PDB file of C-alpha atoms in Angstrom:
ATOM      1  CA  UNK A 287     155.323 173.077  10.063  1.00  0.00           C
ATOM      2  CA  UNK A 288     158.807 173.696   8.900  1.00  0.00           C
ATOM      3  CA  UNK A 289     160.014 176.043  10.953  1.00  0.00           C
ATOM      4  CA  UNK A 290     158.578 174.586  13.933  1.00  0.00           C
ATOM      5  CA  UNK A 291     160.638 174.494  17.305  1.00  0.00           C
ATOM      6  CA  UNK A 292     160.468 171.206  19.875  1.00  0.00           C
ATOM      7  CA  UNK A 293     161.632 171.831  23.219  1.00  0.00           C
ATOM      8  CA  UNK A 294     163.705 168.611  24.640  1.00  0.00           C
ATOM      9  CA  UNK A 295     163.176 166.673  27.166  1.00  0.00           C
ATOM     10  CA  UNK A 296     165.055 166.114  29.969  1.00  0.00           C
ATOM     11  CA  UNK A 297     168.152 163.884  29.154  1.00  0.00           C
ATOM     12  CA  UNK A 298     167.437 165.251  25.513  1.00  0.00           C
ATOM     13  CA  UNK A 299     170.462 167.589  24.158  1.00  0.00           C
ATOM     14  CA  UNK A 300     169.513 170.667  23.602  1.00  0.00           C
ATOM     15  CA  UNK A 301     170.453 170.734  19.869  1.00  0.00           C
ATOM     16  CA  UNK A 302     169.845 167.016  18.510  1.00  0.00           C
ATOM     17  CA  UNK A 303     169.208 167.407  15.169  1.00  0.00           C
ATOM     18  CA  UNK A 304     169.070 170.578  14.370  1.00  0.00           C
ATOM     19  CA  UNK A 305     171.183 171.700  11.922  1.00  0.00           C
ATOM     20  CA  UNK A 306     174.163 175.164  13.095  1.00  0.00           C
ATOM     21  CA  UNK A 307     171.615 176.907  10.774  1.00  0.00           C
ATOM     22  CA  UNK A 308     168.468 176.607  12.729  1.00  0.00           C
ATOM     23  CA  UNK A 309     165.937 175.182  10.594  1.00  0.00           C
ATOM     24  CA  UNK A 310     164.672 172.172  11.146  1.00  0.00           C
ATOM     25  CA  UNK A 311     163.792 169.360   7.844  1.00  0.00           C
ATOM     26  CA  UNK A 312     160.390 168.640   7.335  1.00  0.00           C
ATOM     27  CA  UNK A 313     161.040 164.833   8.237  1.00  0.00           C
ATOM     28  CA  UNK A 314     162.816 165.670  11.476  1.00  0.00           C
ATOM     29  CA  UNK A 315     159.944 167.889  13.033  1.00  0.00           C
ATOM     30  CA  UNK A 316     157.565 164.931  12.223  1.00  0.00           C
ATOM     31  CA  UNK A 317     159.665 162.570  13.598  1.00  0.00           C
ATOM     32  CA  UNK A 318     159.743 164.463  17.120  1.00  0.00           C
ATOM     33  CA  UNK A 319     156.071 164.961  17.227  1.00  0.00           C
ATOM     34  CA  UNK A 320     155.813 160.759  16.426  1.00  0.00           C
ATOM     35  CA  UNK A 321     157.826 160.144  19.549  1.00  0.00           C
ATOM     36  CA  UNK A 322     155.160 162.581  21.735  1.00  0.00           C
ATOM     37  CA  UNK A 323     152.543 160.725  19.431  1.00  0.00           C
ATOM     38  CA  UNK A 324     153.878 157.184  20.740  1.00  0.00           C
ATOM     39  CA  UNK A 325     154.258 158.269  24.358  1.00  0.00           C
ATOM     40  CA  UNK A 326     151.082 158.721  23.976  1.00  0.00           C
ATOM     41  CA  UNK A 327     149.867 155.527  22.783  1.00  0.00           C
ATOM     42  CA  UNK A 328     152.030 153.225  24.548  1.00  0.00           C
ATOM     43  CA  UNK A 329     153.436 149.916  24.091  1.00  0.00           C
ATOM     44  CA  UNK A 330     151.427 147.997  21.333  1.00  0.00           C
ATOM     45  CA  UNK A 331     149.400 150.443  20.508  1.00  0.00           C
ATOM     46  CA  UNK A 332     148.915 150.351  16.200  1.00  0.00           C
ATOM     47  CA  UNK A 333     150.225 153.921  14.520  1.00  0.00           C
ATOM     48  CA  UNK A 334     147.142 155.756  12.450  1.00  0.00           C
ATOM     49  CA  UNK A 335     147.751 155.303   8.831  1.00  0.00           C
ATOM     50  CA  UNK A 336     150.566 157.245   6.706  1.00  0.00           C
ATOM     51  CA  UNK A 337     147.561 159.147   5.161  1.00  0.00           C
ATOM     52  CA  UNK A 338     145.796 160.479   8.972  1.00  0.00           C
ATOM     53  CA  UNK A 339     149.073 161.597   9.828  1.00  0.00           C
ATOM     54  CA  UNK A 340     149.329 163.221   6.740  1.00  0.00           C
ATOM     55  CA  UNK A 341     146.363 165.186   7.449  1.00  0.00           C
ATOM     56  CA  UNK A 342     146.828 165.470  11.467  1.00  0.00           C
ATOM     57  CA  UNK A 343     150.764 167.305  10.813  1.00  0.00           C
ATOM     58  CA  UNK A 344     149.362 168.657   7.677  1.00  0.00           C
ATOM     59  CA  UNK A 345     152.540 167.265   5.679  1.00  0.00           C
ATOM     60  CA  UNK A 346     152.940 164.834   2.817  1.00  0.00           C
ATOM     61  CA  UNK A 347     153.358 161.873   2.826  1.00  0.00           C
ATOM     62  CA  UNK A 348     156.444 161.350   1.936  1.00  0.00           C
ATOM     63  CA  UNK A 349     157.396 162.942   5.598  1.00  0.00           C
ATOM     64  CA  UNK A 350     155.437 160.415   7.456  1.00  0.00           C
ATOM     65  CA  UNK A 351     156.808 158.237   5.567  1.00  0.00           C
ATOM     66  CA  UNK A 352     160.477 159.082   6.362  1.00  0.00           C
ATOM     67  CA  UNK A 353     160.334 159.761   9.467  1.00  0.00           C
ATOM     68  CA  UNK A 354     158.378 156.927  10.117  1.00  0.00           C
ATOM     69  CA  UNK A 355     161.001 154.525   8.340  1.00  0.00           C
ATOM     70  CA  UNK A 356     163.619 156.146  10.346  1.00  0.00           C
ATOM     71  CA  UNK A 357     161.998 155.409  14.031  1.00  0.00           C
ATOM     72  CA  UNK A 358     161.501 151.491  12.917  1.00  0.00           C
ATOM     73  CA  UNK A 359     164.872 151.631  12.277  1.00  0.00           C
ATOM     74  CA  UNK A 360     165.631 152.966  15.378  1.00  0.00           C
ATOM     75  CA  UNK A 361     163.503 149.758  17.086  1.00  0.00           C
ATOM     76  CA  UNK A 362     160.884 152.532  18.805  1.00  0.00           C
ATOM     77  CA  UNK A 363     158.004 151.453  15.991  1.00  0.00           C
ATOM     78  CA  UNK A 364     157.507 148.163  14.694  1.00  0.00           C
ATOM     79  CA  UNK A 365     156.047 147.037  11.443  1.00  0.00           C
ATOM     80  CA  UNK A 366     153.926 144.297  10.627  1.00  0.00           C
ATOM     81  CA  UNK A 367     153.610 143.339   7.295  1.00  0.00           C
ATOM     82  CA  UNK A 368     150.267 143.575   6.655  1.00  0.00           C
ATOM     83  CA  UNK A 369     148.305 144.325   9.797  1.00  0.00           C
ATOM     84  CA  UNK A 370     150.333 147.874  10.477  1.00  0.00           C
ATOM     85  CA  UNK A 371     152.652 150.068  12.482  1.00  0.00           C
ATOM     86  CA  UNK A 372     153.111 149.476  16.146  1.00  0.00           C
ATOM     87  CA  UNK A 373     154.933 151.132  19.249  1.00  0.00           C
ATOM     88  CA  UNK A 374     157.648 148.858  19.538  1.00  0.00           C
ATOM     89  CA  UNK A 375     158.487 147.607  23.268  1.00  0.00           C
ATOM     90  CA  UNK A 376     160.852 149.791  25.199  1.00  0.00           C
ATOM     91  CA  UNK A 377     164.562 148.171  24.582  1.00  0.00           C
ATOM     92  CA  UNK A 378     166.189 145.613  26.712  1.00  0.00           C
ATOM     93  CA  UNK A 379     169.224 147.137  28.115  1.00  0.00           C
ATOM     94  CA  UNK A 380     172.580 145.655  28.749  1.00  0.00           C
ATOM     95  CA  UNK A 381     174.714 146.157  30.985  1.00  0.00           C
ATOM     96  CA  UNK A 382     178.648 145.544  30.606  1.00  0.00           C
ATOM     97  CA  UNK A 383     179.338 143.938  33.317  1.00  0.00           C
ATOM     98  CA  UNK A 384     181.200 139.928  33.591  1.00  0.00           C
ATOM     99  CA  UNK A 385     178.142 139.066  30.677  1.00  0.00           C
ATOM    100  CA  UNK A 386     175.545 139.980  32.830  1.00  0.00           C
ATOM    101  CA  UNK A 387     172.279 140.816  29.735  1.00  0.00           C
ATOM    102  CA  UNK A 388     169.842 142.753  31.939  1.00  0.00           C
ATOM    103  CA  UNK A 389     167.555 139.986  31.300  1.00  0.00           C
ATOM    104  CA  UNK A 390     166.451 136.458  31.342  1.00  0.00           C
ATOM    105  CA  UNK A 391     167.459 134.895  27.323  1.00  0.00           C
ATOM    106  CA  UNK A 392     167.057 131.830  26.137  1.00  0.00           C
ATOM    107  CA  UNK A 393     169.441 130.046  24.011  1.00  0.00           C
ATOM    108  CA  UNK A 394     168.710 127.378  20.927  1.00  0.00           C
ATOM    109  CA  UNK A 395     171.711 126.038  19.114  1.00  0.00           C
ATOM    110  CA  UNK A 396     172.733 126.076  16.008  1.00  0.00           C
ATOM    111  CA  UNK A 397     176.375 124.626  15.943  1.00  0.00           C
ATOM    112  CA  UNK A 398     178.535 122.883  18.005  1.00  0.00           C
ATOM    113  CA  UNK A 399     181.722 121.350  17.276  1.00  0.00           C
ATOM    114  CA  UNK A 400     185.460 121.577  17.529  1.00  0.00           C
ATOM    115  CA  UNK A 401     188.508 123.187  15.096  1.00  0.00           C
ATOM    116  CA  UNK A 402     191.815 123.855  15.409  1.00  0.00           C
ATOM    117  CA  UNK A 403     192.726 126.978  16.448  1.00  0.00           C
ATOM    118  CA  UNK A 404     194.247 129.378  14.111  1.00  0.00           C
ATOM    119  CA  UNK A 405     195.489 133.464  14.956  1.00  0.00           C
ATOM    120  CA  UNK A 406     194.297 135.769  16.644  1.00  0.00           C
ATOM    121  CA  UNK A 407     192.276 133.385  18.165  1.00  0.00           C
ATOM    122  CA  UNK A 408     194.837 130.684  19.274  1.00  0.00           C
ATOM    123  CA  UNK A 409     197.054 133.472  21.252  1.00  0.00           C
ATOM    124  CA  UNK A 410     193.718 134.948  23.189  1.00  0.00           C
ATOM    125  CA  UNK A 411     192.394 131.645  24.579  1.00  0.00           C
ATOM    126  CA  UNK A 412     196.529 130.897  25.267  1.00  0.00           C
ATOM    127  CA  UNK A 413     195.783 127.908  23.108  1.00  0.00           C
ATOM    128  CA  UNK A 414     199.229 126.944  20.602  1.00  0.00           C
ATOM    129  CA  UNK A 415     198.277 127.548  16.985  1.00  0.00           C
ATOM    130  CA  UNK A 416     196.668 123.951  15.647  1.00  0.00           C
ATOM    131  CA  UNK A 417     195.308 123.292  19.472  1.00  0.00           C
ATOM    132  CA  UNK A 418     191.482 122.116  19.212  1.00  0.00           C
ATOM    133  CA  UNK A 419     189.153 124.446  20.456  1.00  0.00           C
ATOM    134  CA  UNK A 420     184.662 123.882  21.022  1.00  0.00           C
ATOM    135  CA  UNK A 421     182.682 125.920  19.045  1.00  0.00           C
ATOM    136  CA  UNK A 422     179.948 127.020  20.130  1.00  0.00           C
ATOM    137  CA  UNK A 423     176.508 128.810  18.463  1.00  0.00           C
ATOM    138  CA  UNK A 424     174.003 130.130  19.689  1.00  0.00           C
ATOM    139  CA  UNK A 425     170.276 132.036  18.440  1.00  0.00           C
ATOM    140  CA  UNK A 426     169.441 134.405  21.178  1.00  0.00           C
ATOM    141  CA  UNK A 427     165.742 135.630  22.068  1.00  0.00           C
ATOM    142  CA  UNK A 428     164.294 137.083  24.689  1.00  0.00           C
ATOM    143  CA  UNK A 429     160.394 137.689  25.024  1.00  0.00           C
ATOM    144  CA  UNK A 430     159.920 135.094  22.547  1.00  0.00           C
ATOM    145  CA  UNK A 431     161.409 137.152  19.950  1.00  0.00           C
ATOM    146  CA  UNK A 432     164.971 136.291  18.700  1.00  0.00           C
ATOM    147  CA  UNK A 433     167.159 139.115  19.291  1.00  0.00           C
ATOM    148  CA  UNK A 434     170.665 137.863  18.442  1.00  0.00           C
ATOM    149  CA  UNK A 435     173.179 135.387  17.726  1.00  0.00           C
ATOM    150  CA  UNK A 436     176.509 134.253  20.017  1.00  0.00           C
ATOM    151  CA  UNK A 437     179.833 133.006  18.960  1.00  0.00           C
ATOM    152  CA  UNK A 438     181.687 131.214  21.552  1.00  0.00           C
ATOM    153  CA  UNK A 439     185.181 130.068  21.514  1.00  0.00           C
ATOM    154  CA  UNK A 440     186.858 127.332  24.206  1.00  0.00           C
ATOM    155  CA  UNK A 441     190.180 125.854  24.620  1.00  0.00           C
ATOM    156  CA  UNK A 442     188.975 121.771  24.315  1.00  0.00           C
ATOM    157  CA  UNK A 443     192.045 120.948  26.410  1.00  0.00           C
ATOM    158  CA  UNK A 444     191.010 122.710  29.418  1.00  0.00           C
ATOM    159  CA  UNK A 445     186.893 122.007  28.742  1.00  0.00           C
ATOM    160  CA  UNK A 446     187.328 117.957  28.239  1.00  0.00           C
ATOM    161  CA  UNK A 447     184.024 116.349  27.236  1.00  0.00           C
ATOM    162  CA  UNK A 448     182.206 119.761  27.819  1.00  0.00           C
ATOM    163  CA  UNK A 449     180.697 119.362  23.742  1.00  0.00           C
ATOM    164  CA  UNK A 450     178.939 115.351  25.277  1.00  0.00           C
ATOM    165  CA  UNK A 451     178.378 117.622  28.288  1.00  0.00           C
ATOM    166  CA  UNK A 452     177.089 120.940  28.214  1.00  0.00           C
ATOM    167  CA  UNK A 453     173.636 121.361  27.676  1.00  0.00           C
ATOM    168  CA  UNK A 454     173.492 124.672  24.912  1.00  0.00           C
ATOM    169  CA  UNK A 455     170.058 126.014  25.742  1.00  0.00           C
ATOM    170  CA  UNK A 456     172.015 127.457  29.396  1.00  0.00           C
ATOM    171  CA  UNK A 457     174.135 129.071  30.910  1.00  0.00           C
ATOM    172  CA  UNK A 458     177.789 128.228  29.842  1.00  0.00           C
ATOM    173  CA  UNK A 459     179.186 130.295  32.929  1.00  0.00           C
ATOM    174  CA  UNK A 460     177.666 128.115  35.260  1.00  0.00           C
ATOM    175  CA  UNK A 461     178.121 124.883  33.578  1.00  0.00           C
ATOM    176  CA  UNK A 462     181.673 126.093  33.551  1.00  0.00           C
ATOM    177  CA  UNK A 463     181.451 127.074  37.360  1.00  0.00           C
ATOM    178  CA  UNK A 464     179.835 123.827  38.063  1.00  0.00           C
ATOM    179  CA  UNK A 465     181.361 121.482  36.077  1.00  0.00           C
ATOM    180  CA  UNK A 466     184.860 122.439  35.825  1.00  0.00           C
ATOM    181  CA  UNK A 467     185.111 125.383  38.582  1.00  0.00           C
ATOM    182  CA  UNK A 468     185.646 127.897  36.558  1.00  0.00           C
ATOM    183  CA  UNK A 469     184.672 130.937  37.607  1.00  0.00           C
ATOM    184  CA  UNK A 470     184.802 134.430  35.162  1.00  0.00           C
ATOM    185  CA  UNK A 471     186.670 137.345  37.276  1.00  0.00           C
ATOM    186  CA  UNK A 472     186.578 139.282  34.967  1.00  0.00           C
ATOM    187  CA  UNK A 473     185.952 140.278  30.575  1.00  0.00           C
ATOM    188  CA  UNK A 474     187.123 142.490  28.121  1.00  0.00           C
ATOM    189  CA  UNK A 475     184.585 143.540  25.732  1.00  0.00           C
ATOM    190  CA  UNK A 476     184.689 146.035  22.960  1.00  0.00           C
ATOM    191  CA  UNK A 477     181.656 147.646  21.412  1.00  0.00           C
ATOM    192  CA  UNK A 478     180.872 148.410  17.956  1.00  0.00           C
ATOM    193  CA  UNK A 479     178.614 148.513  15.252  1.00  0.00           C
ATOM    194  CA  UNK A 480     177.871 146.461  11.812  1.00  0.00           C
ATOM    195  CA  UNK A 481     175.574 145.057   9.276  1.00  0.00           C
ATOM    196  CA  UNK A 482     174.670 141.512   9.800  1.00  0.00           C
ATOM    197  CA  UNK A 483     175.755 139.026   6.846  1.00  0.00           C
ATOM    198  CA  UNK A 484     173.040 136.930   5.062  1.00  0.00           C
ATOM    199  CA  UNK A 485     173.642 134.038   7.405  1.00  0.00           C
ATOM    200  CA  UNK A 486     173.141 135.859  10.401  1.00  0.00           C
ATOM    201  CA  UNK A 487     170.710 138.119   9.270  1.00  0.00           C
ATOM    202  CA  UNK A 488     169.003 134.402   8.472  1.00  0.00           C
ATOM    203  CA  UNK A 489     169.578 133.248  11.930  1.00  0.00           C
ATOM    204  CA  UNK A 490     168.478 136.709  13.770  1.00  0.00           C
ATOM    205  CA  UNK A 491     165.481 136.667  11.702  1.00  0.00           C
ATOM    206  CA  UNK A 492     166.313 140.542  10.118  1.00  0.00           C
ATOM    207  CA  UNK A 493     166.999 142.782   7.416  1.00  0.00           C
ATOM    208  CA  UNK A 494     170.348 143.021   6.568  1.00  0.00           C
ATOM    209  CA  UNK A 495     170.017 146.507   6.499  1.00  0.00           C
ATOM    210  CA  UNK A 496     169.362 146.700  10.177  1.00  0.00           C
ATOM    211  CA  UNK A 497     172.292 148.334  12.420  1.00  0.00           C
ATOM    212  CA  UNK A 498     173.295 144.994  14.330  1.00  0.00           C
ATOM    213  CA  UNK A 499     175.468 145.827  17.929  1.00  0.00           C
ATOM    214  CA  UNK A 500     178.851 143.592  17.587  1.00  0.00           C
ATOM    215  CA  UNK A 501     180.181 142.881  21.324  1.00  0.00           C
ATOM    216  CA  UNK A 502     183.336 140.972  21.279  1.00  0.00           C
ATOM    217  CA  UNK A 503     184.225 139.763  24.524  1.00  0.00           C
ATOM    218  CA  UNK A 504     187.392 138.210  26.349  1.00  0.00           C
ATOM    219  CA  UNK A 505     186.422 136.443  29.997  1.00  0.00           C
ATOM    220  CA  UNK A 506     189.508 135.336  32.684  1.00  0.00           C
ATOM    221  CA  UNK A 507     189.140 133.884  35.528  1.00  0.00           C
ATOM    222  CA  UNK A 508     191.015 134.948  38.823  1.00  0.00           C
ATOM    223  CA  UNK A 509     194.431 133.757  37.894  1.00  0.00           C
ATOM    224  CA  UNK A 510     194.106 135.798  34.767  1.00  0.00           C
ATOM    225  CA  UNK A 511     193.557 132.740  32.183  1.00  0.00           C
ATOM    226  CA  UNK A 512     191.596 132.992  29.334  1.00  0.00           C
ATOM    227  CA  UNK A 513     188.525 131.092  29.674  1.00  0.00           C
ATOM    228  CA  UNK A 514     186.712 132.177  26.357  1.00  0.00           C
ATOM    229  CA  UNK A 515     186.400 134.327  23.463  1.00  0.00           C
ATOM    230  CA  UNK A 516     182.463 135.288  22.173  1.00  0.00           C
ATOM    231  CA  UNK A 517     181.469 136.993  19.423  1.00  0.00           C
ATOM    232  CA  UNK A 518     177.813 138.199  20.205  1.00  0.00           C
ATOM    233  CA  UNK A 519     175.531 140.284  17.373  1.00  0.00           C
ATOM    234  CA  UNK A 520     172.844 142.048  18.397  1.00  0.00           C
ATOM    235  CA  UNK A 521     169.626 143.361  17.109  1.00  0.00           C
ATOM    236  CA  UNK A 522     170.071 147.219  17.338  1.00  0.00           C
ATOM    237  CA  UNK A 523     166.395 148.571  17.268  1.00  0.00           C
ATOM    238  CA  UNK A 524     166.673 146.319  20.781  1.00  0.00           C
ATOM    239  CA  UNK A 525     169.225 146.982  22.566  1.00  0.00           C
ATOM    240  CA  UNK A 526     170.963 149.859  24.268  1.00  0.00           C
ATOM    241  CA  UNK A 527     173.823 149.399  26.498  1.00  0.00           C
ATOM    242  CA  UNK A 528     174.912 150.973  29.814  1.00  0.00           C
ATOM    243  CA  UNK A 529     178.857 151.325  30.694  1.00  0.00           C
ATOM    244  CA  UNK A 530     179.657 152.224  34.181  1.00  0.00           C
ATOM    245  CA  UNK A 531     183.148 154.198  34.188  1.00  0.00           C
ATOM    246  CA  UNK A 532     185.727 154.453  37.035  1.00  0.00           C
ATOM    247  CA  UNK A 533     188.954 156.583  37.551  1.00  0.00           C
TER     248      UNK A 533
END
């Protein structure tokens, strides 16, 4: 099997994962076969045991274990302790457009507090250093699973009574529009991959080894005034990002 070539499917890179010398690592060949098997089995189906897969592909269990581990990390497969490995559901899609998550989230409050603003946060929110800001931290869930952690910062002077009046399980931007007549007109967002801190991993319920998508967003109203600064951490195995580019 070590010399096997897999023809790319539509949308795949022609030489995806294949070194310049053309020799495909054994685990990668197993991974390719597993992807075909996952497609056949369908979401929620149990994956055969490592022993059965090794027999099926005529390779070592070590090669199977490495390929399965990589697909678990990518979110194609999911492990259930003491039960087995299963085909994971499709990744959630987040469209980078005015905080539209692309799915209906639920949120649970972790922290709601007032803090003095320090730079660069004070500059981003357009307030003086030391001015009070509202810090809202919530765990984000979808389909019953915790998938992220949001930290949002707003100028307390611009939104008086926010901490007392806002339902943290609801949409913050809906509340700002309905109560303060403030509407998001545009947002600037930066995306990068990081590892969660021990606290963040515990709140989201993931391993610290799991890659996370970090989104730093600054929203503004129609006059260009900053509304909020948000730091959102999402599970890398459950999300993909769609961005529309225009010239």
